[in-house]
XYZ file of N, CA and C in Angstrom:
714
model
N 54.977 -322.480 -89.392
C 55.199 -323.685 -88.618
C 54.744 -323.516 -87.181
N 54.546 -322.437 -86.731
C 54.705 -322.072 -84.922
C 53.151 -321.123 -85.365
N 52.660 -321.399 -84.303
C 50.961 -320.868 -83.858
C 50.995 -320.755 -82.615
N 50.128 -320.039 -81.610
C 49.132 -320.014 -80.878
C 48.513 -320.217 -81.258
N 47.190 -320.775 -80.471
C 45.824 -321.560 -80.553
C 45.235 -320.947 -79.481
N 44.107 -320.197 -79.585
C 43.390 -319.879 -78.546
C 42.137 -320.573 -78.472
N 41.832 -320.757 -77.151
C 40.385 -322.205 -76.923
C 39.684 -321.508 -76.329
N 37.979 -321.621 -76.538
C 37.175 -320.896 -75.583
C 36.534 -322.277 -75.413
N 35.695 -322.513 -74.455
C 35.138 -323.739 -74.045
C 33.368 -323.014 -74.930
N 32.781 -324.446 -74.855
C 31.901 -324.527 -75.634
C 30.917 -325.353 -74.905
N 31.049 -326.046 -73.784
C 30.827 -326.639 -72.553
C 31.826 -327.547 -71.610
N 31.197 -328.222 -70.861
C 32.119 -328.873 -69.970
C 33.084 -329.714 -70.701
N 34.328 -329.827 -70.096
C 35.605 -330.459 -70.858
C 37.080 -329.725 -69.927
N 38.167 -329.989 -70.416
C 39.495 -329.929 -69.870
C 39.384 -328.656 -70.033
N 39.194 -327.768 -70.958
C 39.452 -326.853 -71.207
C 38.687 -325.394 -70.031
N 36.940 -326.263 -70.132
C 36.435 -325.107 -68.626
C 37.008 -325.624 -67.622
N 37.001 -326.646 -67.353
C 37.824 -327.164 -65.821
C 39.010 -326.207 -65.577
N 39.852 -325.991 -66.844
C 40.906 -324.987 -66.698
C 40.896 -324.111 -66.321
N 39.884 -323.481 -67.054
C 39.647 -321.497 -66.817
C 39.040 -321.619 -65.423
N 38.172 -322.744 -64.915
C 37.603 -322.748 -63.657
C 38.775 -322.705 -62.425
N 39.561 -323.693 -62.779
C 40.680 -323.586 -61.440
C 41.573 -322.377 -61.494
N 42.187 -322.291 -62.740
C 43.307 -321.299 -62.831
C 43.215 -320.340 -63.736
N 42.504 -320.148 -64.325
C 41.656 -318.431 -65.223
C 42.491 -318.981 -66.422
N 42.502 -317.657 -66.721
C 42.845 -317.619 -68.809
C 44.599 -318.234 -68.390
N 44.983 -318.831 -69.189
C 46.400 -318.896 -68.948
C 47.017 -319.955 -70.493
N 48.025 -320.746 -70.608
C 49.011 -321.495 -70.911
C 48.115 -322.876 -70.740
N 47.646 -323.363 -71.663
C 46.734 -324.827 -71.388
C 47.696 -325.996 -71.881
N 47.817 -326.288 -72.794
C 48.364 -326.985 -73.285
C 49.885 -326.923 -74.365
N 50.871 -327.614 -74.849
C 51.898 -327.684 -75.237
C 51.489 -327.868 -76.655
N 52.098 -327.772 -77.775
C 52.195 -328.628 -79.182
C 53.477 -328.868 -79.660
N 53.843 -330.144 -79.987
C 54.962 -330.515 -81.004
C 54.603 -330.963 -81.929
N 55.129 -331.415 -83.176
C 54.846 -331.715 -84.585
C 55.879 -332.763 -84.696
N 55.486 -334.122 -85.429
C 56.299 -334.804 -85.902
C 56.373 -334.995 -87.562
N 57.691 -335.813 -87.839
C 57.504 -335.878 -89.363
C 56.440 -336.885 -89.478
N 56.062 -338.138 -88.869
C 55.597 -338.924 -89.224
C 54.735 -339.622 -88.176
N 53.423 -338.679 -87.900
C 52.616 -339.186 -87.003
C 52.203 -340.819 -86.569
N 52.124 -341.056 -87.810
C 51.283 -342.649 -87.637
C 52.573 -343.633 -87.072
N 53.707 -343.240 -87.291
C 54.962 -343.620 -86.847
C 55.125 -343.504 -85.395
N 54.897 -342.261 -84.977
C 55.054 -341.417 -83.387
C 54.189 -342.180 -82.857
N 52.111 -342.439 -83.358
C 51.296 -342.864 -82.410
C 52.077 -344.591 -82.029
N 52.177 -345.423 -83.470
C 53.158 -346.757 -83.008
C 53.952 -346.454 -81.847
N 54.912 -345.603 -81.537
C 56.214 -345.957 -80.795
C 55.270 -345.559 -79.714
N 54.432 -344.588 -79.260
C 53.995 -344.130 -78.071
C 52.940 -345.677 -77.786
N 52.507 -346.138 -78.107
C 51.500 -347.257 -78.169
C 52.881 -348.473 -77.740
N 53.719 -348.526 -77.978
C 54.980 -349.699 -77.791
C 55.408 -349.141 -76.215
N 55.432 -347.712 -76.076
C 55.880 -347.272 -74.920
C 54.555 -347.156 -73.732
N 53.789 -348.106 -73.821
C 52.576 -348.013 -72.893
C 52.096 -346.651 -72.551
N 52.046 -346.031 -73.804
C 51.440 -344.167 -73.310
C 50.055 -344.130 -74.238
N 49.392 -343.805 -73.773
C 47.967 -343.886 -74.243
C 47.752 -342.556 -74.681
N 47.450 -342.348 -76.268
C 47.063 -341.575 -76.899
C 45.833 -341.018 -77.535
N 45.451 -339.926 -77.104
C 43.900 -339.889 -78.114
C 43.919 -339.389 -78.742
N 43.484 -339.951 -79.980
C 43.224 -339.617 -81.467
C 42.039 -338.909 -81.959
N 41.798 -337.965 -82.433
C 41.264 -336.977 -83.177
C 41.298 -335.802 -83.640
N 41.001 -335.817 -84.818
C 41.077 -334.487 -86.049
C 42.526 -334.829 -86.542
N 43.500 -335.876 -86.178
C 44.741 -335.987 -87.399
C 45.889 -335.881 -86.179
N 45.304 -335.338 -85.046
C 46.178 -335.182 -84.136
C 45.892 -336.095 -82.597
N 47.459 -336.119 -81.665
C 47.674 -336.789 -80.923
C 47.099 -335.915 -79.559
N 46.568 -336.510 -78.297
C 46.411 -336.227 -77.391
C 47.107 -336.687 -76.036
N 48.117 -336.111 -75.246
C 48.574 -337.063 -74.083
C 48.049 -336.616 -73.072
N 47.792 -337.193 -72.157
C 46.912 -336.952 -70.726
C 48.189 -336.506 -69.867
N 47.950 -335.340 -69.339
C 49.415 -334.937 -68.252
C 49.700 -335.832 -67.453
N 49.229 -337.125 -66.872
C 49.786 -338.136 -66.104
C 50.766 -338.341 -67.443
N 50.526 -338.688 -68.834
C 51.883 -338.983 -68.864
C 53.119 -338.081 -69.920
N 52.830 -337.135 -69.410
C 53.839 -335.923 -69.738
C 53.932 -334.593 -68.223
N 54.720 -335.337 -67.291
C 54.737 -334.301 -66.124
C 54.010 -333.126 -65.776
N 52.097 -333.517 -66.095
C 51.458 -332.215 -65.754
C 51.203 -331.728 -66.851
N 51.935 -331.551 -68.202
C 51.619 -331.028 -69.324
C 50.663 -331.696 -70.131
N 49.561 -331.388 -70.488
C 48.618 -331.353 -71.409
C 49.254 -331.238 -72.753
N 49.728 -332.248 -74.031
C 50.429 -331.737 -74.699
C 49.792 -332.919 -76.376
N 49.427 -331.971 -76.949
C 49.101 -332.109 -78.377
C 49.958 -332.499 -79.523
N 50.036 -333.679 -80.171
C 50.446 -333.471 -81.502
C 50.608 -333.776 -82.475
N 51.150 -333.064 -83.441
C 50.263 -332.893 -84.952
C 51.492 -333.436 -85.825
N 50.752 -333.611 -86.662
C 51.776 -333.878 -88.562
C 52.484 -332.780 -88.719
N 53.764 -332.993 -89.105
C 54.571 -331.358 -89.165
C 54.283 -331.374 -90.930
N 53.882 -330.205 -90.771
C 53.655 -329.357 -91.986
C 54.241 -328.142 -92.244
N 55.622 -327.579 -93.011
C 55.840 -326.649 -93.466
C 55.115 -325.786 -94.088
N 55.363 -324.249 -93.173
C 54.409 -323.790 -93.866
C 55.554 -322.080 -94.140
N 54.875 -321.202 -95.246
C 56.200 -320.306 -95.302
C 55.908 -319.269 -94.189
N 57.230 -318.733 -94.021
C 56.856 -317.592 -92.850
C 56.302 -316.417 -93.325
N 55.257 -315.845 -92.537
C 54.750 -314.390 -92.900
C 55.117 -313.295 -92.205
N 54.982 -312.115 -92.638
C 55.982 -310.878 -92.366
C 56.015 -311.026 -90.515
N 56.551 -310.312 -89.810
C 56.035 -310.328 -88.758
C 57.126 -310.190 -87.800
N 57.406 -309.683 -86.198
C 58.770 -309.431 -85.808
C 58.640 -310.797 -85.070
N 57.850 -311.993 -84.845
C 58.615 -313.462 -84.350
C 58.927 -314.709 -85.535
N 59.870 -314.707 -85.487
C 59.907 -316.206 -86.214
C 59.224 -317.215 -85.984
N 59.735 -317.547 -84.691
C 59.065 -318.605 -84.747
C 59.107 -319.518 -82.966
N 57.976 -320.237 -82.650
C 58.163 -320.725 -80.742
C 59.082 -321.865 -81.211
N 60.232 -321.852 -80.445
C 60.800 -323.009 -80.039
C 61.001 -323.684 -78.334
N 60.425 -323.288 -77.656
C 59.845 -323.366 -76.443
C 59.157 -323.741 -75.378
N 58.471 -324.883 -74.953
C 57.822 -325.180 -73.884
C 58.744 -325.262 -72.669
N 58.275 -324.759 -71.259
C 58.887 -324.795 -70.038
C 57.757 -325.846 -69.202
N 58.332 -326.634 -68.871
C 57.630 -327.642 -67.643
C 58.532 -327.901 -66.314
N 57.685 -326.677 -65.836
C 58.195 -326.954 -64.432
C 57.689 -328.012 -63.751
N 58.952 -328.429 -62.539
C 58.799 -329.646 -61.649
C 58.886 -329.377 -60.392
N 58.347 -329.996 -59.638
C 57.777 -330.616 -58.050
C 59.173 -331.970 -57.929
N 58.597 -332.461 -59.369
C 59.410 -333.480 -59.160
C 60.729 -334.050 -60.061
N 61.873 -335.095 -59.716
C 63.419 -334.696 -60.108
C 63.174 -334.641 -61.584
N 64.090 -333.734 -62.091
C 64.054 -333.235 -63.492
C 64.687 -334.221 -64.397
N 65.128 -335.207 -64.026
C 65.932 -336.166 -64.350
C 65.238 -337.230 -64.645
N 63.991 -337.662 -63.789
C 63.555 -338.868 -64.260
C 62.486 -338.416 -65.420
N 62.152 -336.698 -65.544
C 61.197 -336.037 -66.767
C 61.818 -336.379 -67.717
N 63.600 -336.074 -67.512
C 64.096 -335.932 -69.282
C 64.609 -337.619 -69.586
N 64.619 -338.365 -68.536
C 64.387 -339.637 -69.184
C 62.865 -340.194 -69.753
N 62.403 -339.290 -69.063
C 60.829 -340.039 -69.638
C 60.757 -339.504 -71.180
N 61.073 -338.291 -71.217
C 60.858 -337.334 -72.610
C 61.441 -338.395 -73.349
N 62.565 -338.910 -73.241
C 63.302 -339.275 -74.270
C 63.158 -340.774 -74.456
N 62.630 -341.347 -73.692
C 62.107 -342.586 -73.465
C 61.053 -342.431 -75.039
N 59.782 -341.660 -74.193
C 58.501 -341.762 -75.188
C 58.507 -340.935 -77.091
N 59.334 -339.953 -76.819
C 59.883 -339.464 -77.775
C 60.981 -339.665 -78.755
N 61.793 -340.709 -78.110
C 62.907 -341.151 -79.297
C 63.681 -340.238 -79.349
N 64.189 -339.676 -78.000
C 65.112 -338.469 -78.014
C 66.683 -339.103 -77.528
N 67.825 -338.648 -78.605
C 69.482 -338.510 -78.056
C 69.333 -338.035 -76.825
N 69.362 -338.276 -75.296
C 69.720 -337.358 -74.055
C 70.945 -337.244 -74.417
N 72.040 -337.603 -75.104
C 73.309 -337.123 -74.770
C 73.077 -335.489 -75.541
N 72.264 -335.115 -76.380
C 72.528 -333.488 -77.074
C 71.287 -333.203 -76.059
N 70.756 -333.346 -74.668
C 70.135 -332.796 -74.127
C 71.187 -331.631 -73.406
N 70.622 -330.137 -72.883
C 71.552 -329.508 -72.242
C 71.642 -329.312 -71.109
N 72.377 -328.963 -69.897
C 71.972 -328.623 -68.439
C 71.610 -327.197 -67.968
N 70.925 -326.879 -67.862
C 70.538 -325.482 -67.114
C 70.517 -325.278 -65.598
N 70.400 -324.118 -65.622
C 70.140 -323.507 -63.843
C 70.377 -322.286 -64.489
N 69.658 -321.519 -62.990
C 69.383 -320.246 -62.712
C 69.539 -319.819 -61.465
N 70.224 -318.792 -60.633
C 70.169 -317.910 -59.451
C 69.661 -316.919 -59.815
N 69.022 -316.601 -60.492
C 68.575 -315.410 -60.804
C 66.907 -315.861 -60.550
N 66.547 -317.058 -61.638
C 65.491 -317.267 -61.320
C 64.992 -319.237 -59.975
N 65.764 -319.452 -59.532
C 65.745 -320.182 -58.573
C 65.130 -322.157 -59.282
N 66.175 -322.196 -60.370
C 65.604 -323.400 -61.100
C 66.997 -324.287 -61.275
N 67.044 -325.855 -61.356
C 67.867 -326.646 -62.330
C 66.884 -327.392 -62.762
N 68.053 -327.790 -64.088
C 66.922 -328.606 -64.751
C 67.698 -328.902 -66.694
N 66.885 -329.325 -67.566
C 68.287 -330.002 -68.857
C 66.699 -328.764 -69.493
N 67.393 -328.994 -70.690
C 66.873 -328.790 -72.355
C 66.682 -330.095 -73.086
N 65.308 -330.109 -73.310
C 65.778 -331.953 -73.911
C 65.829 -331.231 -75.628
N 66.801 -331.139 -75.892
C 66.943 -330.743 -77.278
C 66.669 -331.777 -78.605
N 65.574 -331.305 -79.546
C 65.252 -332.610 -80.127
C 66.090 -332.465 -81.644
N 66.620 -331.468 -81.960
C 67.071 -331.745 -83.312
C 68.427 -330.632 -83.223
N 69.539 -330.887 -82.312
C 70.310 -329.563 -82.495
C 71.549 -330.091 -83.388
N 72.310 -329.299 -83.584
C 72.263 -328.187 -84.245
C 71.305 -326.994 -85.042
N 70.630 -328.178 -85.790
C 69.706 -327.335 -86.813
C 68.249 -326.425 -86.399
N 68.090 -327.413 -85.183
C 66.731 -325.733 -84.662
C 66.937 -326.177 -83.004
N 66.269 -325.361 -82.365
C 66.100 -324.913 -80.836
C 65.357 -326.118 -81.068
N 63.793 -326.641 -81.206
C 63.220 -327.024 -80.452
C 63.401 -327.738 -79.099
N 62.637 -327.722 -78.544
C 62.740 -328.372 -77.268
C 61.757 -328.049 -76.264
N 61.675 -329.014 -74.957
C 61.080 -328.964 -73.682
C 62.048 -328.349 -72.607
N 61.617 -327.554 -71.927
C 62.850 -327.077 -70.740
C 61.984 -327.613 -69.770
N 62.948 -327.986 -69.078
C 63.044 -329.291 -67.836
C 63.070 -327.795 -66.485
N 62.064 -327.514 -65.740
C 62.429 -326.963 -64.623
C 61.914 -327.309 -62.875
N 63.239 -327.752 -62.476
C 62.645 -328.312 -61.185
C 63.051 -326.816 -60.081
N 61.881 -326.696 -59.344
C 61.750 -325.371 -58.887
C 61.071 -325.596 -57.483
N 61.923 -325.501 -56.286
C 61.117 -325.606 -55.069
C 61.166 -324.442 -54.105
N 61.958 -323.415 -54.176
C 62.313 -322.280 -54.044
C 60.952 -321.139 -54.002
N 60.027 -320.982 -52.656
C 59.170 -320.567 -52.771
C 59.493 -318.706 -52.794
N 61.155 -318.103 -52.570
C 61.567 -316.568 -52.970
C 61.180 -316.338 -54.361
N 60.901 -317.574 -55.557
C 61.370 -317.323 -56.633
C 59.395 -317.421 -57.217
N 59.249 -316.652 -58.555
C 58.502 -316.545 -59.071
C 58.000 -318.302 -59.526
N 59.120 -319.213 -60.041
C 58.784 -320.112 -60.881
C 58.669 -321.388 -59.552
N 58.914 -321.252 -58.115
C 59.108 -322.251 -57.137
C 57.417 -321.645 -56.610
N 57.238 -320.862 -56.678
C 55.490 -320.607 -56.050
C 54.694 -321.073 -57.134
N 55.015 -320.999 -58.146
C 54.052 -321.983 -59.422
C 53.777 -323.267 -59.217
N 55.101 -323.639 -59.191
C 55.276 -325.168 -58.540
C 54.791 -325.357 -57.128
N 54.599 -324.383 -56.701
C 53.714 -324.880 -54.995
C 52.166 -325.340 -55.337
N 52.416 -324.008 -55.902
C 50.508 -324.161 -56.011
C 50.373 -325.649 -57.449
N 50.521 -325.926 -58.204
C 50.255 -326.559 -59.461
C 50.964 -327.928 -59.620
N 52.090 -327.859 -58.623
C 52.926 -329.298 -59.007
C 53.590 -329.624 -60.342
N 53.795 -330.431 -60.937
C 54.576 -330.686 -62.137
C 53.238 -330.191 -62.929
N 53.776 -328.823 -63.667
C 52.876 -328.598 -64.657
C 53.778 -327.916 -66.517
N 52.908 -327.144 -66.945
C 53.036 -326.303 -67.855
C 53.317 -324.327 -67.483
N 54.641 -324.031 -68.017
C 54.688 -322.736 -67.147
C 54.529 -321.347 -68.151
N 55.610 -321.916 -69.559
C 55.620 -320.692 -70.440
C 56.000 -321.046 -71.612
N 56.348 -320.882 -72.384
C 56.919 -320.749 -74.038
C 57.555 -319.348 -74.570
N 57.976 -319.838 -75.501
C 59.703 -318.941 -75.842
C 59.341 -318.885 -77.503
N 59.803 -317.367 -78.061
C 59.915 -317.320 -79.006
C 61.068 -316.859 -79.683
N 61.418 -316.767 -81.086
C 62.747 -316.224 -81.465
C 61.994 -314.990 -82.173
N 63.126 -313.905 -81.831
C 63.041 -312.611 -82.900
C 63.886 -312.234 -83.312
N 64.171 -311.273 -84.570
C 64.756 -310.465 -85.220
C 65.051 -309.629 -84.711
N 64.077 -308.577 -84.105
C 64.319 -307.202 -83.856
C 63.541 -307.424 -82.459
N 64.711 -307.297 -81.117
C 63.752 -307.113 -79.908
C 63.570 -305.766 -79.924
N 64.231 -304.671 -80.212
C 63.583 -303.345 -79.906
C 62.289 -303.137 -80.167
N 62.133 -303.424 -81.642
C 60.636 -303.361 -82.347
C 59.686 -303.958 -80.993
N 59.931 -304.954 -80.707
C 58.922 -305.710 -80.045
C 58.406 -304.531 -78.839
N 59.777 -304.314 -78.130
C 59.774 -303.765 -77.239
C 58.875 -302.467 -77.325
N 58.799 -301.809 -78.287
C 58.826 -300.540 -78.923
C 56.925 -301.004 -78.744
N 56.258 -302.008 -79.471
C 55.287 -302.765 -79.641
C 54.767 -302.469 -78.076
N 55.310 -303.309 -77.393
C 54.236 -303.089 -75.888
C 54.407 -302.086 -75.273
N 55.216 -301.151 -75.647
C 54.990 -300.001 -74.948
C 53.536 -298.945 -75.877
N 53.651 -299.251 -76.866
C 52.647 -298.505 -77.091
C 51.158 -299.351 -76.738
N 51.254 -300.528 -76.468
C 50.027 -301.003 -76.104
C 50.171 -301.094 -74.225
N 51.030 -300.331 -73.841
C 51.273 -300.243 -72.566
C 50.945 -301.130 -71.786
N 51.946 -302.411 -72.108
C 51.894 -303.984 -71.652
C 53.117 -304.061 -70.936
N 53.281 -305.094 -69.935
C 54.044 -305.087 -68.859
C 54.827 -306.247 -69.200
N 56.418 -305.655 -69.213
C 57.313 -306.604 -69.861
C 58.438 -306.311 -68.878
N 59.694 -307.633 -69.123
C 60.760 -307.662 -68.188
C 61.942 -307.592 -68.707
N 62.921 -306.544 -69.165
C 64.040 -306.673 -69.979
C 64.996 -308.006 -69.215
N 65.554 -308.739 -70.391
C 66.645 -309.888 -69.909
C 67.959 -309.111 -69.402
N 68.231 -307.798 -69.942
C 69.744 -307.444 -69.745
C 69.755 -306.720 -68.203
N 70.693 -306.669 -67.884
C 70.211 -306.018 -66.415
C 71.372 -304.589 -66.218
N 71.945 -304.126 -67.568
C 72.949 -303.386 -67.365
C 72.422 -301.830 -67.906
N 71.222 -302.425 -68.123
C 70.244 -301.059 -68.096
C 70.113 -300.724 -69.550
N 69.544 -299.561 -70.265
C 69.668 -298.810 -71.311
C 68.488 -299.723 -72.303
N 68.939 -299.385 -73.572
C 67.768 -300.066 -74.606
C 68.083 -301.520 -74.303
N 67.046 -302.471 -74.422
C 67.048 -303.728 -74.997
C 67.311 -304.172 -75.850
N 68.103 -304.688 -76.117
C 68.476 -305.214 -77.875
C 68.605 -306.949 -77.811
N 68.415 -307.811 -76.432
C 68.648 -309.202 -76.427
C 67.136 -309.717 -76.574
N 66.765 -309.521 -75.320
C 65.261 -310.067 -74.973
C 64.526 -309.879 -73.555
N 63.675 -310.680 -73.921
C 62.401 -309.873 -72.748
C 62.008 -311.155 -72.570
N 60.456 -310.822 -71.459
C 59.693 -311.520 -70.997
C 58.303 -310.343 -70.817
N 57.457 -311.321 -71.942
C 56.002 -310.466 -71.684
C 55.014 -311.141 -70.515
N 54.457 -309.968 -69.553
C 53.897 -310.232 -68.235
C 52.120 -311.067 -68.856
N 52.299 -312.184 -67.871
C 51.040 -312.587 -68.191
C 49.889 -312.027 -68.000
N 50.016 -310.541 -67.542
C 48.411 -309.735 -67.875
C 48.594 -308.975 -69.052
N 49.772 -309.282 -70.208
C 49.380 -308.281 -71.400
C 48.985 -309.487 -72.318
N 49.476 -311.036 -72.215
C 48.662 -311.743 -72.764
C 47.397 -313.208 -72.088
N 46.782 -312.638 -71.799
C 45.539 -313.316 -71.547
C 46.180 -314.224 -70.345
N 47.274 -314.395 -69.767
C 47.386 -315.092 -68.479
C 49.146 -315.405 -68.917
N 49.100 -315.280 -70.527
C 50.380 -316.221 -70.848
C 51.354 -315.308 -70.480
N 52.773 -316.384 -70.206
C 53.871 -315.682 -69.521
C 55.232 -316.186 -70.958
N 55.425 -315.148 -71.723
C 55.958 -315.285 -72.846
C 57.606 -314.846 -73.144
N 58.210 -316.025 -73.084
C 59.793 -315.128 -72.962
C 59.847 -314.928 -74.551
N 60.695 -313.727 -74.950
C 61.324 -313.403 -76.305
C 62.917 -313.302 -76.177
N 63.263 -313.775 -77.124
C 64.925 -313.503 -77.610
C 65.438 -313.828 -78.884
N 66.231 -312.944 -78.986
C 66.796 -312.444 -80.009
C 67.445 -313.463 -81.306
N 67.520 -313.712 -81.977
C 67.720 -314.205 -83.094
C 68.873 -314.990 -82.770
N 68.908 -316.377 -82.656
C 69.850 -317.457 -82.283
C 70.173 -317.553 -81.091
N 70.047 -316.502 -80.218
C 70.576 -316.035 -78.646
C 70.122 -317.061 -78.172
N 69.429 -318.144 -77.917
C 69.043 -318.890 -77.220
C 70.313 -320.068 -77.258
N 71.240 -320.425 -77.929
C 72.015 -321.461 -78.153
C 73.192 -320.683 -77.191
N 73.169 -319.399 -76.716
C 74.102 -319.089 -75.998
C 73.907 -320.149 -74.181
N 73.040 -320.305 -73.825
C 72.337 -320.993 -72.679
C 71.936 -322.807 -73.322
N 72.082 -322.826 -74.649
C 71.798 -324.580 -74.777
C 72.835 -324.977 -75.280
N 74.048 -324.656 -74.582
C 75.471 -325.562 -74.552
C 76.331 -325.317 -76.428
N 75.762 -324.333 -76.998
C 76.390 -323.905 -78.294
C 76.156 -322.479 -78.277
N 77.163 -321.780 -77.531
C 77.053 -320.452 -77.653
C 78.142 -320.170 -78.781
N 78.591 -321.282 -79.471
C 79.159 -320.386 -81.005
C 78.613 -320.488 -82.198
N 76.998 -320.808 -81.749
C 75.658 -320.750 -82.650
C 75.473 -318.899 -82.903
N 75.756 -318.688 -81.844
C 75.064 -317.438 -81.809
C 75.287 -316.135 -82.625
N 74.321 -315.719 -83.127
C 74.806 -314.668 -84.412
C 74.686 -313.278 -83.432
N 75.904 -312.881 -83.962
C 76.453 -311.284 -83.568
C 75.829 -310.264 -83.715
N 75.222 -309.347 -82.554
C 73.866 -308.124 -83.197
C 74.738 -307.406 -84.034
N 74.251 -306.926 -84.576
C 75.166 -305.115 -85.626
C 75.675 -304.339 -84.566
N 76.173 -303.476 -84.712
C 77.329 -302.482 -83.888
C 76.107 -301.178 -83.843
């Protein structure tokens, strides 16, 4: 169900304009609906202009806060071996209030805001919601981050870029493995726990071990501990 997509340009288009301003990085978003031809109607009722081709939707970041964001027919597909499950994840940081984003999300998307969640960070210098699109039953979602805080890693993004696209999130099984993984490819990662010793929650892989991308990982359900159901969360082994 969950991919990366890697794009090389082939000539001029969104995609070299990209690598031209801001190098290899995080281009665009994808969500999946059950019922595309359904989704393009309501976005077409909601004055959002969509482009159509190859089966899939196109939105212009004027109207998704900066995000470039794709999408497709959801198609189940089975999972293959591997230590991620699966992205449930896009981060769109903001310039601007995070509030009138997650009304827009839910405006054009047909989203409950009441199962949206509230976030913040002092650690990393952000507020901002979870627009949660199907919870209980999975993470997905957009994280809402309004960030003006130029001490903080994610408030200098937002200086330079304005309301854009920042990172994506995956779930795992086994963070050690992972962990275990970039060290032998001697890739530059950020443990989440701060009480020292092995990692066993989650990380953050540095955007020079993947091509620009800035990739958080965590641990198997751990994410519902931070989206307002931390008695989602399944218990590591002893």
């Amino acid at each position: 169900e969950s991919e990366l997509e890697l794009c090389q340009p082939t000539g001029d288009g969104p995609i070299a304009r990209h690598l031209q301003r801001w190098g290899e990085g995080l281009y665009a978003g994808g969500l999946a609906a059950t019922n595309i031809d359904r989704l393009q109607a309501h976005l077409a009722a909601e004055k959002i202009a969509a482009v159509a081709e190859g089966g899939q939707l196109f939105l212009d970041p004027a109207d998704a806060f900066g995000m470039p964001l794709v999408l497709s027919q959801y198609e189940p597909k089975p999972r293959r071996p591997g230590p991620v499950n699966y992205l449930y994840e896009i981060t769109n940081t903001l310039a601007s209030d995070w509030r009138q984003a997650a009304a827009h999300y839910a405006r054009i998307f047909g989203l409950d805001a009441r199962r949206f969640s509230a976030i913040g960070s002092a650690r990393f210098g952000y507020q901002g919601t979870l627009t949660l699109f199907n919870p209980p039953a999975r993470l997905d979602r957009i994280e809402l981050s309004e960030a003006h805080d130029g001490n903080f890693a994610m408030g200098r993004f937002v200086a330079r870029r304005g309301d854009s696209l920042y990172m994506c999130y995956v779930d795992a099984n086994d963070v050690p493995d992972i962990v275990a993984r970039l060290e032998r490819a001697a890739a530059r990662w950020t443990p989440r726990s701060k009480e020292g010793g092995a990692e066993r929650h989650g990380l953050w892989v540095h955007p020079s071990a993947l091509s620009g991308l800035l990739l958080g990982v965590s641990r198997r359900s751990l994410a519902w501990e931070w989206s307002g159901r931390p008695d989602l969360v399944q218990p590591l082994a002893a």
